[in-house]
PDB file of C-alpha atoms and ligand atoms in Angstrom:
ATOM      1  CA  MET T  13     -75.116 -46.350  85.778  1.00 37.00           C
ATOM      2  CA  THR T  14     -75.130 -48.418  82.018  1.00 43.00           C
ATOM      3  CA  GLU T  15     -77.309 -47.321  79.781  1.00 45.00           C
ATOM      4  CA  ALA T  16     -80.253 -49.796  78.488  1.00 43.00           C
ATOM      5  CA  THR T  17     -79.193 -51.534  75.705  1.00 44.00           C
ATOM      6  CA  ALA T  18     -81.778 -53.764  73.158  1.00 42.00           C
ATOM      7  CA  HIS T  19     -80.592 -56.836  74.960  1.00 48.00           C
ATOM      8  CA  ASP T  20     -81.989 -55.585  78.091  1.00 48.00           C
ATOM      9  CA  VAL T  21     -85.775 -54.062  77.273  1.00 47.00           C
ATOM     10  CA  PRO T  22     -87.445 -55.940  74.531  1.00 51.00           C
ATOM     11  CA  GLU T  23     -89.453 -53.216  73.075  1.00 50.00           C
ATOM     12  CA  MET T  24     -86.515 -51.772  72.406  1.00 46.00           C
ATOM     13  CA  LYS T  25     -85.361 -54.743  69.879  1.00 53.00           C
ATOM     14  CA  VAL T  26     -86.100 -52.434  66.752  1.00 58.00           C
ATOM     15  CA  ARG T  27     -85.541 -53.685  63.304  1.00 61.00           C
ATOM     16  CA  PRO T  28     -83.430 -51.292  61.448  1.00 67.00           C
ATOM     17  CA  THR T  29     -84.849 -49.377  59.055  1.00 82.00           C
ATOM     18  CA  VAL T  30     -85.165 -50.775  55.933  1.00 92.00           C
ATOM     19  CA  LYS T  31     -84.796 -48.236  52.715  1.00 95.00           C
ATOM     20  CA  ILE T  32     -85.942 -48.531  49.467  1.00 96.00           C
ATOM     21  CA  GLN T  33     -85.223 -46.359  46.327  1.00 97.00           C
ATOM     22  CA  VAL T  34     -88.762 -45.152  44.923  1.00 98.00           C
ATOM     23  CA  TRP T  35     -87.202 -42.191  43.220  1.00 98.00           C
ATOM     24  CA  ASP T  36     -85.207 -43.088  40.381  1.00 98.00           C
ATOM     25  CA  PRO T  37     -82.062 -40.488  40.027  1.00 98.00           C
ATOM     26  CA  LEU T  38     -83.664 -39.333  36.716  1.00 98.00           C
ATOM     27  CA  ILE T  39     -86.895 -38.140  38.436  1.00 98.00           C
ATOM     28  CA  ARG T  40     -84.833 -36.801  41.257  1.00 98.00           C
ATOM     29  CA  VAL T  41     -82.725 -34.380  38.735  1.00 98.00           C
ATOM     30  CA  PHE T  42     -86.278 -33.522  37.031  1.00 98.00           C
ATOM     31  CA  HIS T  43     -87.229 -32.462  40.107  1.00 98.00           C
ATOM     32  CA  TRP T  44     -85.409 -29.964  41.275  1.00 98.00           C
ATOM     33  CA  GLY T  45     -84.051 -29.069  38.329  1.00 98.00           C
ATOM     34  CA  LEU T  46     -88.005 -28.279  37.632  1.00 98.00           C
ATOM     35  CA  VAL T  47     -87.456 -26.199  40.555  1.00 98.00           C
ATOM     36  CA  ALA T  48     -84.702 -24.312  39.650  1.00 98.00           C
ATOM     37  CA  ALA T  49     -85.817 -23.253  36.605  1.00 98.00           C
ATOM     38  CA  PHE T  50     -89.324 -22.599  37.799  1.00 98.00           C
ATOM     39  CA  ALA T  51     -87.627 -19.911  40.060  1.00 98.00           C
ATOM     40  CA  THR T  52     -85.644 -19.003  37.594  1.00 98.00           C
ATOM     41  CA  ALA T  53     -88.015 -18.344  35.295  1.00 98.00           C
ATOM     42  CA  TRP T  54     -90.120 -16.104  38.163  1.00 97.00           C
ATOM     43  CA  LEU T  55     -87.385 -14.166  38.960  1.00 97.00           C
ATOM     44  CA  SER T  56     -86.027 -13.256  35.581  1.00 98.00           C
ATOM     45  CA  ALA T  57     -89.426 -12.340  34.623  1.00 96.00           C
ATOM     46  CA  ASP T  58     -89.599  -8.984  33.132  1.00 92.00           C
ATOM     47  CA  GLU T  59     -86.250  -8.495  34.298  1.00 95.00           C
ATOM     48  CA  LEU T  60     -83.675 -10.449  32.080  1.00 97.00           C
ATOM     49  CA  GLN T  61     -86.104 -11.663  28.843  1.00 95.00           C
ATOM     50  CA  THR T  62     -83.207 -13.667  27.953  1.00 96.00           C
ATOM     51  CA  VAL T  63     -82.654 -15.647  31.268  1.00 98.00           C
ATOM     52  CA  HIS T  64     -86.634 -16.015  31.757  1.00 98.00           C
ATOM     53  CA  GLU T  65     -86.810 -17.708  27.918  1.00 97.00           C
ATOM     54  CA  PHE T  66     -83.962 -19.805  28.684  1.00 98.00           C
ATOM     55  CA  ALA T  67     -85.385 -21.016  32.111  1.00 98.00           C
ATOM     56  CA  GLY T  68     -89.148 -20.962  30.246  1.00 98.00           C
ATOM     57  CA  TYR T  69     -87.551 -23.317  27.668  1.00 98.00           C
ATOM     58  CA  THR T  70     -85.831 -25.596  30.316  1.00 98.00           C
ATOM     59  CA  VAL T  71     -88.800 -26.196  31.857  1.00 98.00           C
ATOM     60  CA  ALA T  72     -90.920 -27.327  28.803  1.00 98.00           C
ATOM     61  CA  GLY T  73     -88.081 -29.306  28.038  1.00 98.00           C
ATOM     62  CA  LEU T  74     -88.285 -30.916  31.540  1.00 98.00           C
ATOM     63  CA  VAL T  75     -91.965 -31.237  31.558  1.00 98.00           C
ATOM     64  CA  ALA T  76     -91.841 -33.046  27.707  1.00 98.00           C
ATOM     65  CA  PHE T  77     -89.224 -35.626  29.491  1.00 98.00           C
ATOM     66  CA  ARG T  78     -91.795 -35.860  32.491  1.00 98.00           C
ATOM     67  CA  LEU T  79     -94.204 -37.443  29.514  1.00 98.00           C
ATOM     68  CA  ILE T  80     -91.595 -39.995  28.042  1.00 98.00           C
ATOM     69  CA  TRP T  81     -90.547 -40.853  31.615  1.00 98.00           C
ATOM     70  CA  GLY T  82     -94.193 -41.483  32.742  1.00 98.00           C
ATOM     71  CA  LEU T  83     -94.754 -43.798  29.809  1.00 98.00           C
ATOM     72  CA  VAL T  84     -91.123 -45.579  30.216  1.00 98.00           C
ATOM     73  CA  GLY T  85     -89.782 -44.856  33.284  1.00 97.00           C
ATOM     74  CA  SER T  86     -89.065 -46.545  36.746  1.00 97.00           C
ATOM     75  CA  ARG T  87     -91.757 -47.944  38.501  1.00 97.00           C
ATOM     76  CA  TYR T  88     -92.912 -45.257  41.006  1.00 98.00           C
ATOM     77  CA  ALA T  89     -92.050 -42.820  37.663  1.00 98.00           C
ATOM     78  CA  ARG T  90     -95.036 -44.433  35.481  1.00 98.00           C
ATOM     79  CA  PHE T  91     -98.274 -42.974  35.211  1.00 98.00           C
ATOM     80  CA  THR T  92     -99.857 -46.265  35.400  1.00 98.00           C
ATOM     81  CA  GLN T  93     -98.738 -46.308  38.658  1.00 97.00           C
ATOM     82  CA  PHE T  94     -99.908 -43.484  40.401  1.00 98.00           C
ATOM     83  CA  LEU T  95    -102.902 -41.753  38.564  1.00 97.00           C
ATOM     84  CA  LYS T  96    -105.958 -42.164  39.588  1.00 96.00           C
ATOM     85  CA  GLY T  97    -109.905 -41.510  39.039  1.00 96.00           C
ATOM     86  CA  PRO T  98    -111.674 -38.923  40.745  1.00 96.00           C
ATOM     87  CA  GLY T  99    -113.450 -41.026  43.158  1.00 97.00           C
ATOM     88  CA  ALA T 100    -110.407 -42.655  44.553  1.00 95.00           C
ATOM     89  CA  THR T 101    -108.710 -38.947  44.763  1.00 97.00           C
ATOM     90  CA  LEU T 102    -111.547 -37.791  46.349  1.00 97.00           C
ATOM     91  CA  ALA T 103    -111.844 -40.833  48.994  1.00 97.00           C
ATOM     92  CA  TYR T 104    -108.409 -40.120  49.678  1.00 97.00           C
ATOM     93  CA  LEU T 105    -108.918 -36.723  50.215  1.00 96.00           C
ATOM     94  CA  GLY T 106    -111.934 -37.709  52.574  1.00 97.00           C
ATOM     95  CA  ASP T 107    -109.650 -39.914  54.518  1.00 96.00           C
ATOM     96  CA  MET T 108    -107.043 -36.968  54.838  1.00 94.00           C
ATOM     97  CA  THR T 109    -109.809 -34.857  56.488  1.00 94.00           C
ATOM     98  CA  ARG T 110    -110.267 -37.652  58.818  1.00 94.00           C
ATOM     99  CA  GLY T 111    -106.367 -38.018  59.558  1.00 91.00           C
ATOM    100  CA  ARG T 112    -106.596 -41.978  58.337  1.00 93.00           C
ATOM    101  CA  GLU T 113    -105.267 -41.673  55.022  1.00 95.00           C
ATOM    102  CA  ARG T 114    -102.890 -44.362  54.137  1.00 96.00           C
ATOM    103  CA  ARG T 115     -99.151 -44.197  53.355  1.00 97.00           C
ATOM    104  CA  TYR T 116     -98.471 -44.577  49.647  1.00 98.00           C
ATOM    105  CA  LEU T 117     -94.560 -45.662  49.049  1.00 97.00           C
ATOM    106  CA  GLY T 118     -94.691 -44.088  45.424  1.00 98.00           C
ATOM    107  CA  HIS T 119     -97.502 -40.870  45.035  1.00 98.00           C
ATOM    108  CA  ASN T 120    -100.588 -40.527  46.535  1.00 97.00           C
ATOM    109  CA  PRO T 121    -103.785 -40.007  44.798  1.00 97.00           C
ATOM    110  CA  ALA T 122    -103.940 -36.242  46.090  1.00 97.00           C
ATOM    111  CA  GLY T 123    -100.283 -35.606  45.006  1.00 97.00           C
ATOM    112  CA  ALA T 124    -100.862 -37.456  41.492  1.00 98.00           C
ATOM    113  CA  ALA T 125    -103.909 -34.810  40.637  1.00 98.00           C
ATOM    114  CA  MET T 126    -101.726 -32.066  41.869  1.00 98.00           C
ATOM    115  CA  ILE T 127     -98.607 -33.486  39.675  1.00 98.00           C
ATOM    116  CA  VAL T 128    -100.850 -33.374  36.330  1.00 98.00           C
ATOM    117  CA  ALA T 129    -102.075 -29.808  37.544  1.00 98.00           C
ATOM    118  CA  LEU T 130     -98.452 -28.582  37.476  1.00 98.00           C
ATOM    119  CA  LEU T 131     -97.794 -30.276  34.149  1.00 98.00           C
ATOM    120  CA  VAL T 132    -100.345 -28.901  32.537  1.00 98.00           C
ATOM    121  CA  THR T 133     -99.845 -25.345  33.691  1.00 98.00           C
ATOM    122  CA  LEU T 134     -96.610 -25.488  33.271  1.00 98.00           C
ATOM    123  CA  ALA T 135     -96.789 -26.748  29.984  1.00 98.00           C
ATOM    124  CA  GLY T 136     -99.722 -23.744  29.318  1.00 98.00           C
ATOM    125  CA  THR T 137     -97.264 -21.074  30.541  1.00 98.00           C
ATOM    126  CA  ALA T 138     -94.220 -21.691  28.518  1.00 98.00           C
ATOM    127  CA  PHE T 139     -96.477 -22.572  25.601  1.00 96.00           C
ATOM    128  CA  THR T 140     -98.060 -19.152  25.878  1.00 95.00           C
ATOM    129  CA  GLY T 141     -94.690 -17.500  26.617  1.00 96.00           C
ATOM    130  CA  TRP T 142     -93.572 -19.307  23.130  1.00 94.00           C
ATOM    131  CA  LEU T 143     -96.416 -17.576  21.314  1.00 92.00           C
ATOM    132  CA  MET T 144     -96.050 -14.172  22.571  1.00 90.00           C
ATOM    133  CA  GLU T 145     -92.395 -14.219  21.059  1.00 87.00           C
ATOM    134  CA  ASP T 146     -93.264 -14.033  17.787  1.00 83.00           C
ATOM    135  CA  GLU T 147     -96.654 -13.061  15.888  1.00 79.00           C
ATOM    136  CA  THR T 148     -96.474 -15.933  13.084  1.00 83.00           C
ATOM    137  CA  ARG T 149     -96.512 -18.594  15.572  1.00 86.00           C
ATOM    138  CA  VAL T 150    -100.147 -17.240  16.984  1.00 82.00           C
ATOM    139  CA  ALA T 151    -101.079 -18.032  13.241  1.00 81.00           C
ATOM    140  CA  LEU T 152    -100.213 -21.477  13.537  1.00 81.00           C
ATOM    141  CA  LEU T 153    -103.167 -21.847  16.116  1.00 81.00           C
ATOM    142  CA  PRO T 154    -106.275 -23.400  14.838  1.00 80.00           C
ATOM    143  CA  SER T 155    -108.791 -20.921  14.731  1.00 69.00           C
ATOM    144  CA  MET T 156    -110.210 -20.013  17.404  1.00 59.00           C
ATOM    145  CA  PRO T 157    -113.846 -20.308  18.900  1.00 57.00           C
ATOM    146  CA  ALA T 158    -115.745 -17.359  18.423  1.00 50.00           C
ATOM    147  CA  ILE T 159    -116.528 -16.963  21.786  1.00 48.00           C
ATOM    148  CA  VAL T 160    -112.471 -16.231  22.212  1.00 52.00           C
ATOM    149  CA  ALA T 161    -111.598 -14.515  19.476  1.00 51.00           C
ATOM    150  CA  PRO T 162    -113.113 -11.057  19.996  1.00 49.00           C
ATOM    151  CA  ALA T 163    -110.930 -10.906  22.560  1.00 51.00           C
ATOM    152  CA  TRP T 164    -107.736 -11.636  21.098  1.00 53.00           C
ATOM    153  CA  ALA T 165    -108.519  -8.898  18.295  1.00 50.00           C
ATOM    154  CA  ASP T 166    -106.122  -6.401  17.992  1.00 50.00           C
ATOM    155  CA  ASP T 167    -104.591  -4.343  15.709  1.00 50.00           C
ATOM    156  CA  ASP T 168    -102.154  -7.057  13.950  1.00 53.00           C
ATOM    157  CA  GLY T 169    -103.798  -9.967  14.924  1.00 51.00           C
ATOM    158  CA  ASP T 170    -101.358 -11.547  16.616  1.00 53.00           C
ATOM    159  CA  GLY T 171    -102.628 -11.453  20.570  1.00 51.00           C
ATOM    160  CA  ARG T 172    -100.269  -9.126  21.936  1.00 55.00           C
ATOM    161  CA  GLU T 173    -100.146  -5.358  22.038  1.00 59.00           C
ATOM    162  CA  TYR T 174     -97.386  -3.268  22.908  1.00 56.00           C
ATOM    163  CA  GLY T 175     -97.044  -0.723  25.904  1.00 56.00           C
ATOM    164  CA  GLU T 176     -95.828   3.199  25.435  1.00 55.00           C
ATOM    165  CA  ARG T 177     -92.045   1.616  26.363  1.00 51.00           C
ATOM    166  CA  GLY T 178     -92.682  -1.296  24.136  1.00 51.00           C
ATOM    167  CA  GLU T 179     -93.165  -4.014  26.563  1.00 55.00           C
ATOM    168  CA  VAL T 180     -95.672  -6.762  25.410  1.00 64.00           C
ATOM    169  CA  GLU T 181     -99.064  -6.104  26.380  1.00 68.00           C
ATOM    170  CA  GLY T 182    -102.548  -7.907  25.004  1.00 81.00           C
ATOM    171  CA  PRO T 183    -104.498 -10.797  26.091  1.00 87.00           C
ATOM    172  CA  LEU T 184    -101.732 -13.488  25.219  1.00 90.00           C
ATOM    173  CA  LYS T 185     -99.662 -12.001  27.955  1.00 92.00           C
ATOM    174  CA  GLU T 186    -102.576 -11.973  30.112  1.00 94.00           C
ATOM    175  CA  VAL T 187    -103.400 -15.656  29.939  1.00 95.00           C
ATOM    176  CA  HIS T 188     -99.459 -15.755  30.144  1.00 97.00           C
ATOM    177  CA  GLU T 189     -99.137 -14.094  33.723  1.00 97.00           C
ATOM    178  CA  THR T 190    -102.693 -15.577  35.023  1.00 98.00           C
ATOM    179  CA  LEU T 191    -100.950 -18.750  34.360  1.00 98.00           C
ATOM    180  CA  ALA T 192     -97.442 -18.067  35.603  1.00 98.00           C
ATOM    181  CA  ASN T 193     -99.491 -16.986  38.768  1.00 98.00           C
ATOM    182  CA  LEU T 194    -101.402 -19.726  39.225  1.00 98.00           C
ATOM    183  CA  LEU T 195     -98.137 -22.028  39.142  1.00 98.00           C
ATOM    184  CA  LEU T 196     -97.464 -20.299  42.336  1.00 98.00           C
ATOM    185  CA  LEU T 197    -100.399 -21.195  44.115  1.00 98.00           C
ATOM    186  CA  LEU T 198    -100.485 -24.720  43.077  1.00 98.00           C
ATOM    187  CA  ALA T 199     -96.752 -24.943  43.787  1.00 98.00           C
ATOM    188  CA  ALA T 200     -97.364 -23.835  47.368  1.00 98.00           C
ATOM    189  CA  LEU T 201    -100.331 -26.076  47.597  1.00 98.00           C
ATOM    190  CA  HIS T 202     -98.042 -28.702  46.712  1.00 98.00           C
ATOM    191  CA  VAL T 203     -95.261 -27.781  49.275  1.00 98.00           C
ATOM    192  CA  GLY T 204     -98.133 -27.547  51.875  1.00 97.00           C
ATOM    193  CA  GLY T 205     -99.287 -31.187  50.920  1.00 96.00           C
ATOM    194  CA  VAL T 206     -95.572 -32.397  50.854  1.00 97.00           C
ATOM    195  CA  VAL T 207     -95.113 -31.018  54.374  1.00 97.00           C
ATOM    196  CA  LEU T 208     -98.568 -32.263  56.113  1.00 96.00           C
ATOM    197  CA  ALA T 209     -98.026 -36.025  54.573  1.00 96.00           C
ATOM    198  CA  SER T 210     -94.155 -35.772  55.965  1.00 97.00           C
ATOM    199  CA  PHE T 211     -95.680 -35.077  59.511  1.00 96.00           C
ATOM    200  CA  ARG T 212     -98.438 -38.073  58.909  1.00 95.00           C
ATOM    201  CA  HIS T 213     -96.514 -40.615  58.410  1.00 96.00           C
ATOM    202  CA  HIS T 214     -93.563 -39.576  59.889  1.00 95.00           C
ATOM    203  CA  GLU T 215     -90.953 -39.515  56.874  1.00 96.00           C
ATOM    204  CA  ASN T 216     -89.026 -36.280  55.641  1.00 97.00           C
ATOM    205  CA  LEU T 217     -90.360 -36.602  51.844  1.00 98.00           C
ATOM    206  CA  ALA T 218     -88.468 -33.748  50.460  1.00 98.00           C
ATOM    207  CA  ARG T 219     -85.134 -35.567  51.496  1.00 98.00           C
ATOM    208  CA  ALA T 220     -86.661 -38.654  50.144  1.00 98.00           C
ATOM    209  CA  MET T 221     -86.680 -36.838  47.062  1.00 98.00           C
ATOM    210  CA  VAL T 222     -82.753 -35.984  47.044  1.00 98.00           C
ATOM    211  CA  THR T 223     -82.052 -39.477  48.235  1.00 98.00           C
ATOM    212  CA  GLY T 224     -84.165 -41.288  45.864  1.00 98.00           C
ATOM    213  CA  ASP T 225     -85.111 -43.694  49.272  1.00 97.00           C
ATOM    214  CA  LYS T 226     -87.936 -44.307  51.193  1.00 97.00           C
ATOM    215  CA  ARG T 227     -89.050 -46.487  54.629  1.00 96.00           C
ATOM    216  CA  ALA T 228     -90.021 -49.859  53.247  1.00 96.00           C
ATOM    217  CA  PRO T 229     -93.681 -50.145  53.614  1.00 95.00           C
ATOM    218  CA  GLY T 230     -95.603 -51.324  56.777  1.00 92.00           C
ATOM    219  CA  PRO T 231     -98.769 -53.037  56.809  1.00 91.00           C
ATOM    220  CA  GLY T 232    -101.483 -50.801  55.603  1.00 92.00           C
ATOM    221  CA  ASP T 233     -98.931 -49.206  53.399  1.00 95.00           C
ATOM    222  CA  ILE T 234     -99.647 -49.490  49.964  1.00 96.00           C
ATOM    223  CA  ALA T 235     -96.882 -50.076  47.945  1.00 94.00           C
TER     224      ALA T 235
HETATM  225  C1  HEM K  24     -88.873 -26.195  47.467  1.00 56.35           C
HETATM  226  C2  HEM K  24     -90.442 -26.631  47.164  1.00 56.35           C
HETATM  227  C3  HEM K  24     -90.583 -28.138  46.974  1.00 56.35           C
HETATM  228  C4  HEM K  24     -90.616 -29.313  47.542  1.00 56.35           C
HETATM  229  C5  HEM K  24     -89.771 -29.186  48.865  1.00 56.35           C
HETATM  230  C6  HEM K  24     -91.143 -30.418  46.641  1.00 56.35           C
HETATM  231  C7  HEM K  24     -90.955 -31.814  47.245  1.00 56.35           C
HETATM  232  C8  HEM K  24     -91.584 -32.496  46.606  1.00 56.35           C
HETATM  233  C9  HEM K  24     -91.748 -33.988  47.016  1.00 56.35           C
HETATM  234  C10 HEM K  24     -91.266 -34.638  48.198  1.00 56.35           C
HETATM  235  C11 HEM K  24     -92.271 -34.460  45.340  1.00 56.35           C
HETATM  236  C12 HEM K  24     -92.688 -35.855  45.952  1.00 56.35           C
HETATM  237  C13 HEM K  24     -94.206 -36.154  46.442  1.00 56.35           C
HETATM  238  C14 HEM K  24     -94.384 -37.626  46.913  1.00 56.35           C
HETATM  239  O1  HEM K  24     -93.709 -38.064  47.858  1.00 56.35           O
HETATM  240  O2  HEM K  24     -95.722 -37.987  46.211  1.00 56.35           O
HETATM  241  C15 HEM K  24     -92.788 -33.902  44.611  1.00 56.35           C
HETATM  242  C16 HEM K  24     -93.103 -34.051  43.165  1.00 56.35           C
HETATM  243  C17 HEM K  24     -93.074 -33.035  42.319  1.00 56.35           C
HETATM  244  N1  HEM K  24     -92.825 -31.635  42.953  1.00 56.35           N
HETATM  245 FE1  HEM K  24     -91.931 -30.920  43.950  1.00 56.35          FE
HETATM  246  N2  HEM K  24     -91.523 -29.728  45.757  1.00 56.35           N
HETATM  247  C18 HEM K  24     -91.123 -28.412  45.595  1.00 56.35           C
HETATM  248  C19 HEM K  24     -91.219 -27.672  44.958  1.00 56.35           C
HETATM  249  C20 HEM K  24     -91.680 -27.840  43.130  1.00 56.35           C
HETATM  250  C21 HEM K  24     -91.916 -26.577  42.241  1.00 56.35           C
HETATM  251  C22 HEM K  24     -92.064 -25.428  42.423  1.00 56.35           C
HETATM  252  C23 HEM K  24     -92.482 -27.412  41.569  1.00 56.35           C
HETATM  253  C24 HEM K  24     -93.238 -27.086  39.894  1.00 56.35           C
HETATM  254  C25 HEM K  24     -93.354 -25.954  40.382  1.00 56.35           C
HETATM  255  C26 HEM K  24     -92.752 -29.205  41.460  1.00 56.35           C
HETATM  256  C27 HEM K  24     -93.195 -30.398  41.076  1.00 56.35           C
HETATM  257  C28 HEM K  24     -93.429 -31.271  41.639  1.00 56.35           C
HETATM  258  C29 HEM K  24     -93.500 -32.225  40.273  1.00 56.35           C
HETATM  259  C30 HEM K  24     -94.145 -32.431  38.731  1.00 56.35           C
HETATM  260  C31 HEM K  24     -93.782 -33.813  41.081  1.00 56.35           C
HETATM  261  C32 HEM K  24     -93.754 -34.961  40.709  1.00 56.35           C
HETATM  262  C33 HEM K  24     -92.331 -35.730  40.725  1.00 56.35           C
HETATM  263  C34 HEM K  24     -92.491 -36.567  39.710  1.00 56.35           C
HETATM  264  O3  HEM K  24     -92.644 -37.842  40.041  1.00 56.35           O
HETATM  265  O4  HEM K  24     -91.607 -36.449  38.510  1.00 56.35           O
HETATM  266  N3  HEM K  24     -92.268 -29.136  43.165  1.00 56.35           N
HETATM  267  N4  HEM K  24     -91.733 -32.161  45.396  1.00 56.35           N
HETATM  268  C1  HEM K  25     -92.972 -21.732  33.164  1.00 56.35           C
HETATM  269  C2  HEM K  25     -92.515 -20.899  32.462  1.00 56.35           C
HETATM  270  C3  HEM K  25     -92.762 -19.523  32.487  1.00 56.35           C
HETATM  271  C4  HEM K  25     -93.076 -18.796  33.559  1.00 56.35           C
HETATM  272  C5  HEM K  25     -93.252 -19.248  34.868  1.00 56.35           C
HETATM  273  C6  HEM K  25     -93.035 -17.021  33.263  1.00 56.35           C
HETATM  274  C7  HEM K  25     -93.683 -16.543  34.098  1.00 56.35           C
HETATM  275  C8  HEM K  25     -93.638 -15.094  33.641  1.00 56.35           C
HETATM  276  C9  HEM K  25     -94.454 -14.350  34.484  1.00 56.35           C
HETATM  277  C10 HEM K  25     -94.555 -14.258  36.020  1.00 56.35           C
HETATM  278  C11 HEM K  25     -94.353 -12.782  33.687  1.00 56.35           C
HETATM  279  C12 HEM K  25     -94.910 -11.345  33.897  1.00 56.35           C
HETATM  280  C13 HEM K  25     -94.080 -10.445  34.215  1.00 56.35           C
HETATM  281  C14 HEM K  25     -94.199  -9.228  34.599  1.00 56.35           C
HETATM  282  O1  HEM K  25     -94.462  -8.206  35.956  1.00 56.35           O
HETATM  283  O2  HEM K  25     -94.578  -8.343  33.471  1.00 56.35           O
HETATM  284  C15 HEM K  25     -94.151 -13.150  32.222  1.00 56.35           C
HETATM  285  C16 HEM K  25     -93.702 -12.379  30.802  1.00 56.35           C
HETATM  286  C17 HEM K  25     -93.223 -12.792  29.898  1.00 56.35           C
HETATM  287  N1  HEM K  25     -92.793 -14.367  29.650  1.00 56.35           N
HETATM  288 FE1  HEM K  25     -92.629 -16.151  30.926  1.00 56.35          FE
HETATM  289  N2  HEM K  25     -92.970 -17.420  31.691  1.00 56.35           N
HETATM  290  C18 HEM K  25     -92.412 -18.428  31.842  1.00 56.35           C
HETATM  291  C19 HEM K  25     -92.150 -18.836  30.379  1.00 56.35           C
HETATM  292  C20 HEM K  25     -91.812 -18.169  29.110  1.00 56.35           C
HETATM  293  C21 HEM K  25     -91.224 -18.474  27.686  1.00 56.35           C
HETATM  294  C22 HEM K  25     -90.790 -19.927  27.046  1.00 56.35           C
HETATM  295  C23 HEM K  25     -91.114 -17.176  27.295  1.00 56.35           C
HETATM  296  C24 HEM K  25     -91.099 -17.090  25.883  1.00 56.35           C
HETATM  297  C25 HEM K  25     -89.925 -17.900  24.870  1.00 56.35           C
HETATM  298  C26 HEM K  25     -91.731 -16.380  27.742  1.00 56.35           C
HETATM  299  C27 HEM K  25     -92.012 -14.911  27.662  1.00 56.35           C
HETATM  300  C28 HEM K  25     -92.637 -14.066  28.555  1.00 56.35           C
HETATM  301  C29 HEM K  25     -92.552 -12.457  27.845  1.00 56.35           C
HETATM  302  C30 HEM K  25     -92.543 -12.257  26.107  1.00 56.35           C
HETATM  303  C31 HEM K  25     -93.161 -11.719  28.730  1.00 56.35           C
HETATM  304  C32 HEM K  25     -93.575 -10.714  28.916  1.00 56.35           C
HETATM  305  C33 HEM K  25     -92.377  -9.662  29.013  1.00 56.35           C
HETATM  306  C34 HEM K  25     -92.524  -8.242  29.172  1.00 56.35           C
HETATM  307  O3  HEM K  25     -93.145  -7.644  29.939  1.00 56.35           O
HETATM  308  O4  HEM K  25     -92.447  -7.521  28.487  1.00 56.35           O
HETATM  309  N3  HEM K  25     -91.862 -16.541  29.232  1.00 56.35           N
HETATM  310  N4  HEM K  25     -93.657 -14.699  31.996  1.00 56.35           N
END
């Protein structure tokens, strides 16, 4: 028995999937470089300080690049293409709970909000890490509001204290670690969102972040 071909069964005359490039090469290098640097910063924390700092500064450099690329980069890299206000983001989340959110070729509004949260928290983590390194850096900060200042007060006023083994302690370290922990939560939600959207729209979004290509928009999709 011969197998049916597209000539025999009209329904099988499906058009070959047309792919278009959505993520430019720099976005992809940025993304996977960020994942690697973030993982390295986490794994080396409190173990290999030189590696930790190098990874942390790499994260900071990548975030700085992304801010510039969001202004001058390719179509789907630009903030104006994907950033939406709270109303549109909440409406999208509402559609998600009803299982009828539309497919976006670029970032969807919920993913876009998560990107902002990730970039801000990554920058804050790297910045507090940098501040901890040298007491003169804290002095560069504008004076803190009275409500915050007492919590930062310590012997030398740099927001950093030292434990018995000489390790860094104090409120600045608390903030650094809290931001780093928050990042783990955000990254988990981010990956959860990627998996969910991949199932909903029958496409492998993680692979698209590797190849750059996505299925061309169909009826009802937002390009
Ligand atoms: C292995 C785990 C991860 C996978 C599979 C993954 C996958 C993805 C995918 C598919 C996108 C595009 C989302 C879309 O289609 O709208 C994306 C975007 C993004 N992800 Fe991840 N991600 C991972 C981990 C992380 C981590 C750990 C971070 C940061 C701590 C991160 C930060 C970002 C950022 C900032 C973007 C925006 C990309 C851009 O437009 O520049 N991701 N990720
Ligand atoms: C996004 C990037 C970063 C992440 C995710 C991160 C994460 C962490 C985490 C989880 C800890 C806690 C380790 C512990 O259990 O004690 C830590 C500690 C620390 N980090 Fe970072 N960090 C980052 C960037 C930086 C940078 C850029 C610097 C400085 C240049 C830095 C300097 C430090 C220092 C001095 C400590 C305290 C180490 C000690 O306990 O003696 N970090 N970081």
